[in-house]
């Protein structure tokens, strides 16, 4: 049997020798890799930081959707003729919407994908918050808050999946901590916005009956985080994990390469996983 070798004297027919040489030369052996190996090879860097930044308004939108009415009541009580029963129902109607839609979001997240659900859900939520902000009566506010609660459950669940699936097991445990900090900051920012806006006493009349008050402006501003994050997610990639579960491994590999390039500053073709990626 003929034994091939290069000028270094390495047996080219010996797979173990080739692996050892490739390892020494920082060239990864061309073999299949599962999701954990592939995502670990992308490292942690600029892309992950960008992901956290986009997650801030996305996380805040969930807090803003469920909590705003508590601050609106004192300012809008006279404008909307709110009774004690009205206030109690408005506080709960958002959660009623969330409960009524809870069972469908897991299915949609695994069917449509995390990115699409985040984009559509956040943009719809911003629309319903704006609708509530334009309300001139109690009924419209109830409808807007119910629909907002119905929609926001989806992006809230998809956000955790989306951020987690761009991290390897070593960093994944920290994702929940980061998201927890984001949500906590949202609960601090919201009353600060209320203190800065609702105290202005702004009143503006369009035509004979359409009026804009400080609480309307407050709700308009509360729609901004969902709008910003919904637009930002349009330019973000789908998670490789979802693509791999749907059999689109080649597209997943391209995303791994782009994330690796952004994190390390190296060309995409230097991504160390040279072989196929598998969902196993």
Coordinates of C-alpha atoms in Angstrom, one line a residue:
X1 CA 0.0 0.0 0.0
X2 CA 1.3 3.4 -1.0
X3 CA 1.6 6.0 1.9
X4 CA 1.2 9.6 0.8
X5 CA 3.0 12.3 2.8
X6 CA 3.8 16.0 2.5
X7 CA 7.1 17.7 3.0
X8 CA 6.6 17.5 6.8
X9 CA 6.5 13.8 6.7
X10 CA 2.9 13.5 7.8
X11 CA 0.9 10.5 6.6
X12 CA -1.8 12.0 4.4
X13 CA -3.8 8.7 4.5
X14 CA -4.0 8.8 8.3
X15 CA -7.1 10.7 9.4
X16 CA -5.8 11.1 13.0
X17 CA -2.6 12.7 11.7
X18 CA -4.5 15.1 9.5
X19 CA -6.7 16.2 12.4
X20 CA -3.6 16.8 14.6
X21 CA -1.9 18.9 11.9
X22 CA -5.1 20.8 11.2
X23 CA -5.5 21.5 14.9
X24 CA -1.9 22.8 15.2
X25 CA -2.3 25.0 12.1
X26 CA -5.7 26.3 13.5
X27 CA -7.5 24.7 10.6
X28 CA -10.6 22.9 11.7
X29 CA -11.3 19.4 10.5
X30 CA -14.1 19.2 7.9
X31 CA -16.7 17.3 9.8
X32 CA -20.4 17.8 10.7
X33 CA -21.3 19.9 13.7
X34 CA -24.4 20.1 15.8
X35 CA -26.1 23.4 16.9
X36 CA -24.1 23.8 20.1
X37 CA -20.7 23.4 18.3
X38 CA -21.9 25.7 15.5
X39 CA -23.2 28.5 17.9
X40 CA -20.1 28.2 20.1
X41 CA -17.9 28.8 17.1
X42 CA -19.5 32.2 16.5
X43 CA -18.1 33.5 19.8
X44 CA -19.6 36.3 21.8
X45 CA -19.3 39.9 20.7
X46 CA -20.8 42.8 18.8
X47 CA -23.8 40.8 17.5
X48 CA -24.8 39.7 21.0
X49 CA -24.5 43.3 22.3
X50 CA -26.7 44.5 19.4
X51 CA -29.2 41.8 20.2
X52 CA -29.4 43.1 23.8
X53 CA -29.9 46.7 22.7
X54 CA -32.8 45.7 20.4
X55 CA -34.2 43.6 23.2
X56 CA -34.5 46.6 25.5
X57 CA -37.5 48.3 23.6
X58 CA -39.0 44.9 22.9
X59 CA -38.9 44.0 26.6
X60 CA -40.2 47.4 27.6
X61 CA -43.2 47.1 25.3
X62 CA -44.5 44.2 27.3
X63 CA -44.2 46.2 30.6
X64 CA -45.7 49.3 29.0
X65 CA -48.7 47.3 27.6
X66 CA -49.6 45.8 31.0
X67 CA -48.9 48.7 33.3
X68 CA -49.7 52.0 31.6
X69 CA -53.3 52.3 32.7
X70 CA -52.4 52.5 36.3
X71 CA -50.8 55.8 35.7
X72 CA -53.4 57.1 33.2
X73 CA -56.4 56.7 35.5
X74 CA -55.8 59.9 37.6
X75 CA -55.4 62.0 34.5
X76 CA -58.1 60.4 32.4
X77 CA -60.8 59.9 35.0
X78 CA -62.7 63.0 34.2
X79 CA -62.1 62.9 30.4
X80 CA -63.5 59.3 30.2
X81 CA -66.0 59.5 33.0
X82 CA -64.4 56.5 34.7
X83 CA -66.1 54.8 37.7
X84 CA -64.4 52.5 40.2
X85 CA -65.7 49.5 38.2
X86 CA -64.4 50.9 35.0
X87 CA -60.9 51.3 36.5
X88 CA -60.9 47.8 37.8
X89 CA -61.9 46.3 34.5
X90 CA -59.4 48.4 32.5
X91 CA -56.6 47.1 34.8
X92 CA -57.6 43.5 34.1
X93 CA -58.7 43.6 30.5
X94 CA -55.1 43.5 29.2
X95 CA -54.5 40.3 31.2
X96 CA -57.8 38.9 29.9
X97 CA -56.5 39.4 26.4
X98 CA -53.2 37.7 27.3
X99 CA -54.9 34.7 28.8
X100 CA -57.3 34.3 25.9
X101 CA -54.3 34.1 23.4
X102 CA -51.8 32.2 25.5
X103 CA -52.5 28.8 23.9
X104 CA -51.7 29.8 20.3
X105 CA -48.3 31.5 20.7
X106 CA -46.2 28.4 21.2
X107 CA -47.6 26.9 18.0
X108 CA -47.2 30.1 16.0
X109 CA -43.6 30.6 17.3
X110 CA -42.6 27.1 16.0
X111 CA -44.5 27.6 12.8
X112 CA -43.9 31.2 11.7
X113 CA -40.5 31.5 13.3
X114 CA -39.2 33.8 16.1
X115 CA -38.3 36.7 13.9
X116 CA -41.6 36.9 12.0
X117 CA -43.6 36.7 15.2
X118 CA -41.6 39.4 16.8
X119 CA -41.9 41.8 13.9
X120 CA -45.7 41.3 13.4
X121 CA -46.5 41.1 17.1
X122 CA -44.6 44.2 18.1
X123 CA -45.8 46.3 15.2
X124 CA -49.4 45.3 15.9
X125 CA -48.9 46.1 19.6
X126 CA -47.7 49.6 18.7
X127 CA -50.8 50.1 16.5
X128 CA -53.1 49.1 19.4
X129 CA -51.4 51.3 21.8
X130 CA -51.7 54.2 19.4
X131 CA -55.4 53.3 19.0
X132 CA -55.8 53.5 22.8
X133 CA -54.0 56.8 22.8
X134 CA -56.4 58.2 20.3
X135 CA -59.4 57.0 22.3
X136 CA -62.1 59.5 23.2
X137 CA -64.3 57.1 25.2
X138 CA -64.2 54.2 27.6
X139 CA -65.3 51.6 25.1
X140 CA -62.4 52.3 22.7
X141 CA -59.9 52.1 25.5
X142 CA -61.2 48.7 26.5
X143 CA -61.0 47.4 23.0
X144 CA -57.5 48.7 22.5
X145 CA -56.2 47.3 25.8
X146 CA -57.8 43.9 25.2
X147 CA -56.3 43.6 21.7
X148 CA -52.9 44.9 23.0
X149 CA -52.9 42.2 25.6
X150 CA -54.0 39.6 23.1
X151 CA -51.0 40.4 20.8
X152 CA -48.2 41.2 23.3
X153 CA -48.1 37.7 24.7
X154 CA -46.6 36.4 21.4
X155 CA -43.6 38.8 21.2
X156 CA -43.0 38.4 25.0
X157 CA -42.6 34.6 24.6
X158 CA -40.7 34.8 21.3
X159 CA -38.2 37.3 22.6
X160 CA -36.8 34.9 25.2
X161 CA -36.4 32.1 22.5
X162 CA -34.9 34.5 20.0
X163 CA -32.2 35.9 22.3
X164 CA -31.4 32.5 23.9
X165 CA -30.9 30.8 20.5
X166 CA -28.1 33.1 19.6
X167 CA -26.1 32.1 22.6
X168 CA -24.2 28.9 23.4
X169 CA -24.8 26.9 26.5
X170 CA -22.0 28.8 28.3
X171 CA -23.7 32.2 27.9
X172 CA -27.3 31.0 27.7
X173 CA -27.9 31.0 31.4
X174 CA -27.1 34.7 31.5
X175 CA -29.8 35.6 29.0
X176 CA -32.5 35.3 31.5
X177 CA -30.6 37.6 33.9
X178 CA -30.2 40.2 31.1
X179 CA -33.8 40.0 30.1
X180 CA -34.8 40.3 33.8
X181 CA -32.7 43.5 34.1
X182 CA -34.4 44.9 30.9
X183 CA -37.9 44.2 32.3
X184 CA -37.0 45.7 35.6
X185 CA -35.6 48.9 34.0
X186 CA -38.9 49.1 32.1
X187 CA -40.9 49.2 35.3
X188 CA -38.7 52.1 36.4
X189 CA -38.8 54.1 33.2
X190 CA -42.6 53.9 32.9
X191 CA -43.4 55.9 36.1
X192 CA -40.7 58.4 35.2
X193 CA -42.4 59.0 31.9
X194 CA -45.7 59.4 33.6
X195 CA -44.2 61.9 36.1
X196 CA -42.7 63.9 33.2
X197 CA -45.7 63.9 30.8
X198 CA -48.9 63.6 32.8
X199 CA -48.0 66.5 35.0
X200 CA -47.9 68.9 32.0
X201 CA -51.6 69.3 31.9
X202 CA -51.6 69.4 28.1
X203 CA -55.0 69.9 26.4
X204 CA -55.5 70.4 22.7
X205 CA -58.8 70.3 20.7
X206 CA -59.1 69.3 17.0
X207 CA -62.4 70.3 15.5
X208 CA -65.4 70.3 17.8
X209 CA -65.0 67.0 19.8
X210 CA -61.6 65.4 19.2
X211 CA -59.4 66.2 22.2
X212 CA -55.8 65.3 23.0
X213 CA -54.7 65.4 26.6
X214 CA -51.5 64.6 28.5
X215 CA -52.5 61.0 29.0
X216 CA -53.0 60.6 25.2
X217 CA -49.5 61.9 24.6
X218 CA -48.3 59.5 27.3
X219 CA -49.8 56.5 25.5
X220 CA -48.4 57.7 22.1
X221 CA -44.9 57.7 23.6
X222 CA -45.5 54.2 25.2
X223 CA -46.1 52.9 21.7
X224 CA -42.6 53.9 20.5
X225 CA -40.6 51.0 22.0
X226 CA -42.8 48.4 20.3
X227 CA -42.6 50.3 17.0
X228 CA -38.8 50.7 17.2
X229 CA -38.1 47.1 18.1
X230 CA -40.6 45.8 15.5
X231 CA -38.8 47.7 12.8
X232 CA -35.4 46.6 14.1
X233 CA -36.3 42.9 14.0
X234 CA -37.1 43.2 10.3
X235 CA -33.3 43.6 9.7
X236 CA -32.3 40.8 12.1
X237 CA -31.8 37.2 11.0
X238 CA -34.0 34.3 11.9
X239 CA -32.5 32.1 14.6
X240 CA -30.3 29.2 13.2
X241 CA -32.0 26.9 15.7
X242 CA -35.4 27.4 14.2
X243 CA -34.0 27.1 10.6
X244 CA -32.3 23.8 11.6
X245 CA -35.5 22.4 13.0
X246 CA -37.2 23.2 9.7
X247 CA -34.5 21.5 7.7
X248 CA -32.9 24.7 6.3
X249 CA -29.4 23.9 7.5
X250 CA -27.6 25.7 4.7
X251 CA -29.4 29.0 5.5
X252 CA -28.6 28.4 9.2
X253 CA -24.9 28.0 8.3
X254 CA -24.9 31.3 6.4
X255 CA -26.3 33.0 9.5
X256 CA -23.7 31.3 11.7
X257 CA -21.0 32.7 9.4
X258 CA -22.4 36.3 9.5
X259 CA -22.7 36.3 13.3
X260 CA -19.1 34.9 13.5
X261 CA -17.9 37.6 11.2
X262 CA -19.6 40.4 13.1
X263 CA -18.4 39.1 16.5
X264 CA -14.8 38.5 15.6
X265 CA -14.2 41.0 12.7
X266 CA -12.9 38.1 10.6
X267 CA -14.1 37.2 7.1
X268 CA -17.1 34.8 6.9
X269 CA -15.1 32.2 5.1
X270 CA -12.9 31.8 8.1
X271 CA -15.8 30.4 10.2
X272 CA -14.3 27.3 11.7
X273 CA -17.2 24.9 11.0
X274 CA -16.3 23.7 7.5
X275 CA -18.6 20.7 7.3
X276 CA -22.3 20.4 7.4
X277 CA -24.4 21.3 10.5
X278 CA -26.9 18.8 11.8
X279 CA -29.9 19.2 14.1
X280 CA -28.7 16.3 16.2

